[in-house]
Amino acid sequence: MSHPARIEIIKHLSASNSCCCREVVDRFDLAQSTVSQHLKILVEAGLVRFEPDRQRSRYAVDRAALAEISASLGALVDSCCSGR
């Protein structure tokens, strides 16, 4: 998630059920190879699901994974800031 483009890609995918790589490329000013690399990293991190299709492979946010990360970060913030 360290790259700003990955956060924007996550936001874009969150706004739809799924997208193909081309749709993400068209949305951002990035090369297809760059978008593919970002999507690969997001899939490997478990934040995005890859759904192979005959015509075009689709990518979708793994909402359960994002909810888990959100809960973990919330707990971390609570534990760090509760003593203030």
PDB file of C-alpha atoms in Angstrom:
ATOM      1  CA  MET A   1       0.000   0.000   0.000  1.00  0.00           C
ATOM      2  CA  SER A   2       3.032   2.264   0.195  1.00  0.00           C
ATOM      3  CA  HIS A   3       2.443   3.734  -3.273  1.00  0.00           C
ATOM      4  CA  PRO A   4      -0.213   6.463  -3.645  1.00  0.00           C
ATOM      5  CA  ALA A   5      -1.443   4.911  -6.906  1.00  0.00           C
ATOM      6  CA  ARG A   6      -2.348   1.710  -5.052  1.00  0.00           C
ATOM      7  CA  ILE A   7      -4.557   3.623  -2.658  1.00  0.00           C
ATOM      8  CA  GLU A   8      -6.293   5.300  -5.604  1.00  0.00           C
ATOM      9  CA  ILE A   9      -6.721   1.944  -7.344  1.00  0.00           C
ATOM     10  CA  ILE A  10      -8.271   0.494  -4.169  1.00  0.00           C
ATOM     11  CA  LYS A  11     -10.672   3.465  -4.021  1.00  0.00           C
ATOM     12  CA  HIS A  12     -11.594   2.997  -7.677  1.00  0.00           C
ATOM     13  CA  LEU A  13     -12.181  -0.730  -7.285  1.00  0.00           C
ATOM     14  CA  SER A  14     -14.217  -0.105  -4.128  1.00  0.00           C
ATOM     15  CA  ALA A  15     -16.627   2.054  -6.103  1.00  0.00           C
ATOM     16  CA  SER A  16     -17.511  -0.820  -8.436  1.00  0.00           C
ATOM     17  CA  ASN A  17     -18.107  -4.543  -8.171  1.00  0.00           C
ATOM     18  CA  SER A  18     -15.089  -5.352 -10.327  1.00  0.00           C
ATOM     19  CA  CYS A  19     -12.972  -3.867 -13.107  1.00  0.00           C
ATOM     20  CA  CYS A  20     -10.657  -5.144 -15.774  1.00  0.00           C
ATOM     21  CA  CYS A  21      -7.116  -3.804 -15.962  1.00  0.00           C
ATOM     22  CA  ARG A  22      -7.986  -1.666 -18.998  1.00  0.00           C
ATOM     23  CA  GLU A  23     -10.695   0.158 -17.041  1.00  0.00           C
ATOM     24  CA  VAL A  24      -8.177   1.024 -14.343  1.00  0.00           C
ATOM     25  CA  VAL A  25      -5.638   2.163 -16.956  1.00  0.00           C
ATOM     26  CA  ASP A  26      -8.268   4.396 -18.567  1.00  0.00           C
ATOM     27  CA  ARG A  27      -9.110   5.947 -15.190  1.00  0.00           C
ATOM     28  CA  PHE A  28      -5.533   6.856 -14.234  1.00  0.00           C
ATOM     29  CA  ASP A  29      -2.641   8.391 -16.114  1.00  0.00           C
ATOM     30  CA  LEU A  30      -0.496   5.271 -15.783  1.00  0.00           C
ATOM     31  CA  ALA A  31       0.907   2.785 -18.266  1.00  0.00           C
ATOM     32  CA  GLN A  32      -0.817  -0.584 -18.564  1.00  0.00           C
ATOM     33  CA  SER A  33       2.314  -2.341 -17.301  1.00  0.00           C
ATOM     34  CA  THR A  34       2.410  -0.072 -14.244  1.00  0.00           C
ATOM     35  CA  VAL A  35      -1.257  -0.706 -13.423  1.00  0.00           C
ATOM     36  CA  SER A  36      -0.714  -4.448 -13.883  1.00  0.00           C
ATOM     37  CA  GLN A  37       2.207  -4.353 -11.454  1.00  0.00           C
ATOM     38  CA  HIS A  38       0.198  -2.417  -8.857  1.00  0.00           C
ATOM     39  CA  LEU A  39      -2.733  -4.837  -9.224  1.00  0.00           C
ATOM     40  CA  LYS A  40      -0.366  -7.801  -8.849  1.00  0.00           C
ATOM     41  CA  ILE A  41       1.022  -6.368  -5.613  1.00  0.00           C
ATOM     42  CA  LEU A  42      -2.491  -5.695  -4.280  1.00  0.00           C
ATOM     43  CA  VAL A  43      -3.545  -9.261  -5.130  1.00  0.00           C
ATOM     44  CA  GLU A  44      -0.437 -10.692  -3.435  1.00  0.00           C
ATOM     45  CA  ALA A  45      -1.197  -8.563  -0.356  1.00  0.00           C
ATOM     46  CA  GLY A  46      -4.684 -10.058  -0.233  1.00  0.00           C
ATOM     47  CA  LEU A  47      -6.448  -6.715  -0.652  1.00  0.00           C
ATOM     48  CA  VAL A  48      -7.719  -7.377  -4.174  1.00  0.00           C
ATOM     49  CA  ARG A  49      -9.146 -10.545  -5.700  1.00  0.00           C
ATOM     50  CA  PHE A  50      -8.218 -11.643  -9.213  1.00  0.00           C
ATOM     51  CA  GLU A  51     -11.116 -13.201 -11.105  1.00  0.00           C
ATOM     52  CA  PRO A  52      -9.993 -14.855 -14.349  1.00  0.00           C
ATOM     53  CA  ASP A  53     -12.431 -14.620 -17.232  1.00  0.00           C
ATOM     54  CA  ARG A  54     -12.255 -15.765 -20.835  1.00  0.00           C
ATOM     55  CA  GLN A  55     -12.399 -12.286 -22.338  1.00  0.00           C
ATOM     56  CA  ARG A  56     -10.974 -10.047 -19.634  1.00  0.00           C
ATOM     57  CA  SER A  57      -9.752 -10.873 -16.174  1.00  0.00           C
ATOM     58  CA  ARG A  58     -11.468  -8.875 -13.452  1.00  0.00           C
ATOM     59  CA  TYR A  59     -10.174  -7.363 -10.229  1.00  0.00           C
ATOM     60  CA  ALA A  60     -12.281  -6.662  -7.148  1.00  0.00           C
ATOM     61  CA  VAL A  61     -11.580  -5.358  -3.676  1.00  0.00           C
ATOM     62  CA  ASP A  62     -11.583  -8.014  -0.974  1.00  0.00           C
ATOM     63  CA  ARG A  63     -13.941  -6.183   1.359  1.00  0.00           C
ATOM     64  CA  ALA A  64     -13.455  -8.693   4.177  1.00  0.00           C
ATOM     65  CA  ALA A  65      -9.685  -8.148   4.092  1.00  0.00           C
ATOM     66  CA  LEU A  66     -10.120  -4.367   4.145  1.00  0.00           C
ATOM     67  CA  ALA A  67     -12.568  -4.622   7.059  1.00  0.00           C
ATOM     68  CA  GLU A  68     -10.056  -6.740   8.976  1.00  0.00           C
ATOM     69  CA  ILE A  69      -7.268  -4.228   8.336  1.00  0.00           C
ATOM     70  CA  SER A  70      -9.552  -1.376   9.369  1.00  0.00           C
ATOM     71  CA  ALA A  71     -10.425  -3.134  12.628  1.00  0.00           C
ATOM     72  CA  SER A  72      -6.759  -3.882  13.342  1.00  0.00           C
ATOM     73  CA  LEU A  73      -5.736  -0.280  12.703  1.00  0.00           C
ATOM     74  CA  GLY A  74      -8.602   0.951  14.862  1.00  0.00           C
ATOM     75  CA  ALA A  75      -7.472  -1.287  17.715  1.00  0.00           C
ATOM     76  CA  LEU A  76      -3.886  -0.100  17.283  1.00  0.00           C
ATOM     77  CA  VAL A  77      -4.934   3.549  17.406  1.00  0.00           C
ATOM     78  CA  ASP A  78      -7.101   2.879  20.456  1.00  0.00           C
ATOM     79  CA  SER A  79      -4.248   1.159  22.303  1.00  0.00           C
ATOM     80  CA  CYS A  80      -1.724   3.849  21.393  1.00  0.00           C
ATOM     81  CA  CYS A  81      -3.939   6.798  22.190  1.00  0.00           C
ATOM     82  CA  SER A  82      -6.010   5.562  25.120  1.00  0.00           C
ATOM     83  CA  GLY A  83      -3.550   6.851  27.699  1.00  0.00           C
ATOM     84  CA  ARG A  84      -3.727  10.467  26.568  1.00  0.00           C
TER      85      ARG A  84
END
